[in-house]
Every structure is written in C-alpha cells, then in structure tokens.
Amino acid sequence: MRRRQTGRAVRRRSGFTVIEVIIAIMVLTVGVLGLAGAAAIVTRMMASAEVQSDAAAVASARFERLRGSRCPVASGSVSSAGINERWAAVQMGNPSYRMYDVVDTVRFTRRGVQREQAYRSVVKCLP
C-alpha cells in the first residue's frame, strides 16, 4: 500500500512503536515488583504466625497439665526450644470449688526481637 503525501511515498506498517513497548515493559515491571513485595510480606507473616502458634500450643499444654493434676502449682517457669514460659495460678472463690485463674506468659524471639504473649484460663483441679 502506497500513498502519496506531499510528494513522498509513505508506507504504513502494522505493529507497536518503541514508546509503546517501553511503556508496556514498565507497567509489567511495576506489577511484578508488587507481586514480589507481597510474597515477601506473606512469607514474613507466615513465619511469625508459626512462632505464635507454637507459643499458644505451649500455653495450652500447660493448662491441660494443670487440669490433670490434683491441684495446680501456684507458679512456675520453664524454658525449652527458645520459648520461655512463666505461669501463676490464683485460687478463685470458695476453696471447696478448687477453681484457679491461671495466667501463662510465653516469651519467644522473632527476628531478633523478644516478644511476649499472655494467655489466661480457668482451671478446675481434680478432686
């Protein structure tokens, strides 16, 4: 296809210009970088959730041990696998009910920062 325009022959070509290709590459790059950033954040959150889940499991196990005993120890602490646990039991109401308010504080290190999480439960001792 040839057209005459002001005395010169002009040939039309189909396709993209260099500017359009550069803009498309820039848009694609921004999108890929956004996905990479989101993946890094999700990975960090999953690792943090795993440590917090371990801390909750430690506290839950402590509550179950205290429920399975004749009477909970008033307080104590244990350290294992980088998790420090400290608990205290306070008797509630009438002593014949054998009910205790137990607070279990779990300390753990996440990315070089020491964090602390407290869990609370009511424990009824075995008769």
Backbone as numpy.savetxt, mean C-alpha at the origin, in Angstrom:
# Nx Ny Nz CAx CAy CAz Cx Cy Cz
-1.17 13.05 -61.29 -2.00 14.22 -61.29 -1.13 15.46 -61.29
-1.32 16.24 -62.26 -0.55 17.47 -62.32 -1.50 18.64 -62.45
-1.16 19.65 -61.72 -1.93 20.89 -61.81 -0.98 22.02 -62.13
-1.51 22.92 -62.78 -0.70 24.11 -63.06 -1.15 25.20 -62.11
-0.17 25.73 -61.41 -0.49 26.80 -60.49 0.61 27.85 -60.63
0.24 28.93 -61.04 1.16 30.05 -61.31 2.39 29.65 -62.09
2.16 28.88 -63.09 3.22 28.55 -64.01 4.10 27.38 -63.60
3.91 26.81 -62.44 4.75 25.70 -62.01 3.91 24.45 -61.88
4.52 23.34 -62.12 3.82 22.06 -61.98 3.86 21.66 -60.52
2.68 21.32 -59.94 2.59 20.91 -58.54 2.08 19.48 -58.50
2.76 18.68 -57.75 2.35 17.28 -57.63 1.82 17.08 -56.21
0.63 16.50 -56.07 0.04 16.24 -54.75 0.46 14.86 -54.29
0.90 14.81 -53.05 1.29 13.53 -52.47 0.44 13.28 -51.24
0.05 12.04 -51.07 -0.71 11.70 -49.86 0.29 11.25 -48.80
-0.04 11.47 -47.51 0.84 11.07 -46.42 0.85 12.13 -45.34
1.80 11.98 -44.41 1.91 12.90 -43.28 3.11 13.81 -43.48
2.98 14.99 -42.92 4.13 15.89 -42.95 5.04 15.59 -41.77
6.24 16.11 -41.81 7.21 15.88 -40.73 6.68 16.46 -39.42
6.05 17.60 -39.48 5.48 18.23 -38.28 4.43 17.33 -37.63
3.55 16.77 -38.44 2.51 15.88 -37.91 3.12 14.64 -37.25
4.15 14.10 -37.82 4.82 12.92 -37.26 5.49 13.28 -35.93
6.15 14.42 -35.87 6.81 14.84 -34.62 5.79 15.06 -33.51
4.68 15.69 -33.83 3.63 15.92 -32.82 3.04 14.59 -32.35
2.84 13.66 -33.25 2.31 12.35 -32.87 3.29 11.62 -31.96
4.58 11.70 -32.25 5.59 11.06 -31.40 5.60 11.70 -30.02
5.47 13.02 -29.94 5.46 13.71 -28.65 4.25 13.30 -27.82
3.08 13.22 -28.43 1.87 12.80 -27.72 2.02 11.37 -27.22
2.54 10.50 -28.05 2.76 9.11 -27.66 3.76 9.00 -26.51
4.82 9.80 -26.55 5.84 9.81 -25.50 5.24 10.25 -24.16
4.44 11.28 -24.17 3.79 11.74 -22.94 2.89 10.64 -22.36
2.16 9.96 -23.20 1.31 8.87 -22.74 2.08 7.72 -22.15
3.17 7.33 -22.79 4.00 6.23 -22.28 4.65 6.61 -20.95
5.15 7.84 -20.85 5.74 8.29 -19.59 4.70 8.32 -18.46
3.49 8.70 -18.77 2.41 8.68 -17.78 2.14 7.27 -17.29
2.10 6.32 -18.21 1.89 4.92 -17.82 3.03 4.39 -16.96
4.26 4.74 -17.30 5.42 4.29 -16.53 5.38 4.88 -15.12
5.02 6.14 -14.99 4.90 6.76 -13.66 3.81 6.11 -12.83
2.68 5.83 -13.46 1.58 5.17 -12.74 1.98 3.77 -12.30
2.71 3.06 -13.13 3.16 1.71 -12.75 4.11 1.76 -11.56
4.98 2.76 -11.51 5.91 2.89 -10.38 5.15 3.19 -9.09
4.15 4.05 -9.16 3.36 4.38 -7.98 2.59 3.15 -7.49
2.00 2.42 -8.40 1.25 1.21 -8.02 2.17 0.17 -7.38
3.37 0.02 -7.91 4.33 -0.93 -7.33 4.68 -0.54 -5.91
4.93 0.75 -5.67 5.23 1.23 -4.31 4.07 0.99 -3.37
2.86 1.26 -3.83 1.68 1.07 -2.99 1.48 -0.41 -2.64
1.74 -1.28 -3.60 1.59 -2.71 -3.33 2.60 -3.19 -2.29
3.82 -2.71 -2.35 4.84 -3.10 -1.37 4.46 -2.57 0.01
3.96 -1.36 0.08 3.53 -0.79 1.36 2.35 -1.57 1.93
1.42 -1.95 1.09 0.26 -2.71 1.54 0.68 -4.08 2.05
1.71 -4.67 1.45 2.19 -5.98 1.90 2.74 -5.90 3.32
3.52 -4.86 3.61 4.08 -4.69 4.95 2.97 -4.42 5.96
2.01 -3.59 5.59 0.90 -3.30 6.50 0.05 -4.54 6.73
-0.10 -5.37 5.73 -0.83 -6.62 5.88 -0.11 -7.55 6.84
1.22 -7.61 6.75 2.00 -8.41 7.70 1.81 -7.91 9.12
1.81 -6.59 9.31 1.61 -6.01 10.63 0.23 -6.36 11.18
-0.79 -6.30 10.34 -2.15 -6.66 10.78 -2.23 -8.14 11.13
-1.54 -8.98 10.40 -1.54 -10.42 10.70 -0.87 -10.69 12.04
0.21 -9.96 12.34 0.89 -10.12 13.63 -0.05 -9.73 14.77
-0.74 -8.61 14.63 -1.68 -8.17 15.67 -2.84 -9.16 15.82
-3.36 -9.63 14.71 -4.47 -10.59 14.76 -4.04 -11.88 15.45
-2.85 -12.34 15.16 -2.33 -13.56 15.81 -2.20 -13.34 17.31
-1.76 -12.15 17.72 -1.64 -11.86 19.16 -3.00 -11.90 19.82
-4.00 -11.29 19.20 -5.35 -11.30 19.78 -5.86 -12.73 19.93
-5.63 -13.56 18.93 -6.08 -14.95 19.00 -5.36 -15.73 20.09
-4.05 -15.48 20.25 -3.31 -16.16 21.34 -3.85 -15.75 22.69
-4.18 -14.47 22.84 -4.71 -14.01 24.12 -6.10 -14.58 24.37
-6.92 -14.70 23.34 -8.25 -15.29 23.50 -8.17 -16.77 23.89
-7.14 -17.44 23.44 -6.98 -18.86 23.72 -6.34 -19.16 25.07
-5.94 -18.12 25.78 -5.30 -18.34 27.08 -6.32 -18.17 28.21
-5.91 -18.59 29.38 -6.81 -18.46 30.55 -7.01 -17.00 30.92
-5.98 -16.25 30.82 -6.09 -14.82 31.11 -4.92 -14.12 30.43
-5.16 -13.04 29.75 -4.07 -12.42 29.02 -3.02 -11.80 29.93
-1.81 -11.82 29.47 -0.73 -11.13 30.16 -1.03 -9.64 30.06
-0.78 -8.91 31.13 -1.12 -7.48 31.16 -0.43 -6.70 30.05
0.82 -7.02 29.77 1.52 -6.33 28.68 2.73 -7.16 28.28
3.31 -6.80 27.13 4.48 -7.50 26.66 4.94 -6.94 25.34
6.08 -7.46 24.88 6.58 -7.04 23.58 7.40 -8.16 22.97
7.41 -8.20 21.64 8.12 -9.22 20.88 8.65 -8.57 19.61
9.82 -9.02 19.16 10.38 -8.56 17.89 10.72 -9.77 17.04
10.30 -9.74 15.78 10.68 -10.80 14.85 10.51 -10.31 13.42
11.44 -10.70 12.58 11.40 -10.40 11.14 11.22 -8.92 10.85
11.87 -8.06 11.63 11.80 -6.63 11.38 10.52 -5.97 11.84
9.67 -6.72 12.55 8.42 -6.16 13.07 8.48 -6.22 14.59
8.31 -5.06 15.22 8.30 -4.96 16.68 6.86 -4.82 17.14
6.49 -5.64 18.09 5.10 -5.65 18.57 5.11 -5.36 20.07
4.18 -4.51 20.50 4.02 -4.19 21.92 2.52 -4.18 22.21
2.10 -4.89 23.25 0.68 -4.94 23.57 0.46 -4.67 25.04
-0.75 -4.23 25.35 -1.17 -3.98 26.73 -2.64 -4.35 26.85
-2.98 -5.05 27.95 -4.36 -5.47 28.19 -4.85 -4.82 29.48
-6.02 -4.22 29.41 -6.63 -3.56 30.57 -7.98 -4.22 30.82
-8.22 -4.63 32.06 -9.48 -5.30 32.40 -10.64 -4.33 32.26
-11.75 -4.84 31.72 -12.95 -4.03 31.51 -14.04 -4.47 32.48
-14.68 -3.52 33.11 -15.87 -3.80 33.92 -15.64 -4.79 35.04
-16.66 -5.63 35.26 -16.67 -6.62 36.33 -15.60 -7.68 36.08
-14.73 -7.98 37.08 -13.68 -8.99 36.88 -14.23 -10.38 36.57
-15.46 -10.67 36.98 -16.01 -12.00 36.71 -16.30 -12.20 35.22
-16.42 -11.14 34.45 -16.67 -11.27 33.01 -15.40 -11.66 32.25
-14.24 -11.40 32.84 -12.94 -11.75 32.24 -12.77 -11.12 30.84
-13.18 -9.87 30.71 -13.06 -9.13 29.45 -11.90 -8.14 29.56
-11.11 -8.06 28.48 -9.96 -7.18 28.47 -9.94 -6.35 27.18
-9.59 -5.09 27.35 -9.38 -4.20 26.21 -7.89 -4.29 25.87
-7.56 -4.79 24.68 -6.17 -5.00 24.31 -5.80 -4.06 23.16
-4.70 -3.35 23.35 -4.15 -2.49 22.30 -2.81 -3.08 21.89
-2.66 -3.38 20.61 -1.43 -3.96 20.08 -0.82 -2.95 19.10
0.35 -2.46 19.44 1.04 -1.49 18.58 2.16 -2.22 17.85
2.12 -2.15 16.54 3.09 -2.85 15.69 3.94 -1.80 14.98
5.26 -1.96 15.07 6.21 -1.05 14.44 6.97 -1.79 13.35
7.10 -1.18 12.20 7.82 -1.79 11.09 8.52 -0.71 10.28
9.51 -1.10 9.52 10.27 -0.16 8.70 9.87 -0.34 7.25
9.55 0.76 6.61 9.16 0.75 5.20 9.96 1.81 4.48
10.82 1.39 3.55 11.65 2.30 2.76 12.49 3.21 3.65
13.05 2.62 4.70 13.94 3.36 5.59 13.24 4.23 6.61
11.92 4.26 6.60 11.16 5.06 7.55 10.41 4.12 8.48
10.56 4.36 9.79 9.87 3.51 10.74 8.43 3.99 10.90
7.51 3.05 10.76 6.08 3.37 10.86 5.48 2.58 12.01
4.37 3.09 12.52 3.71 2.43 13.64 2.21 2.36 13.37
1.64 1.21 13.67 0.21 0.99 13.46 -0.35 0.39 14.74
-1.46 0.92 15.23 -2.08 0.41 16.46 -3.37 -0.32 16.11
-3.58 -1.46 16.76 -4.79 -2.27 16.58 -5.41 -2.48 17.95
-6.73 -2.50 17.99 -7.43 -2.62 19.27 -8.51 -3.67 19.16
-8.65 -4.46 20.23 -9.68 -5.50 20.24 -10.08 -5.78 21.68
-11.28 -6.34 21.84 -11.73 -6.80 23.16 -11.55 -8.30 23.20
-10.90 -8.79 24.27 -10.58 -10.19 24.42 -11.32 -10.75 25.63
-11.99 -11.87 25.44 -12.65 -12.55 26.56 -11.80 -13.78 26.88
-11.33 -13.85 28.12 -10.48 -14.97 28.54 -11.29 -16.25 28.69
-10.59 -17.36 28.55 -11.23 -18.65 28.82 -11.52 -18.77 30.30
-12.56 -19.51 30.69 -12.87 -19.66 32.13 -11.84 -20.49 32.87
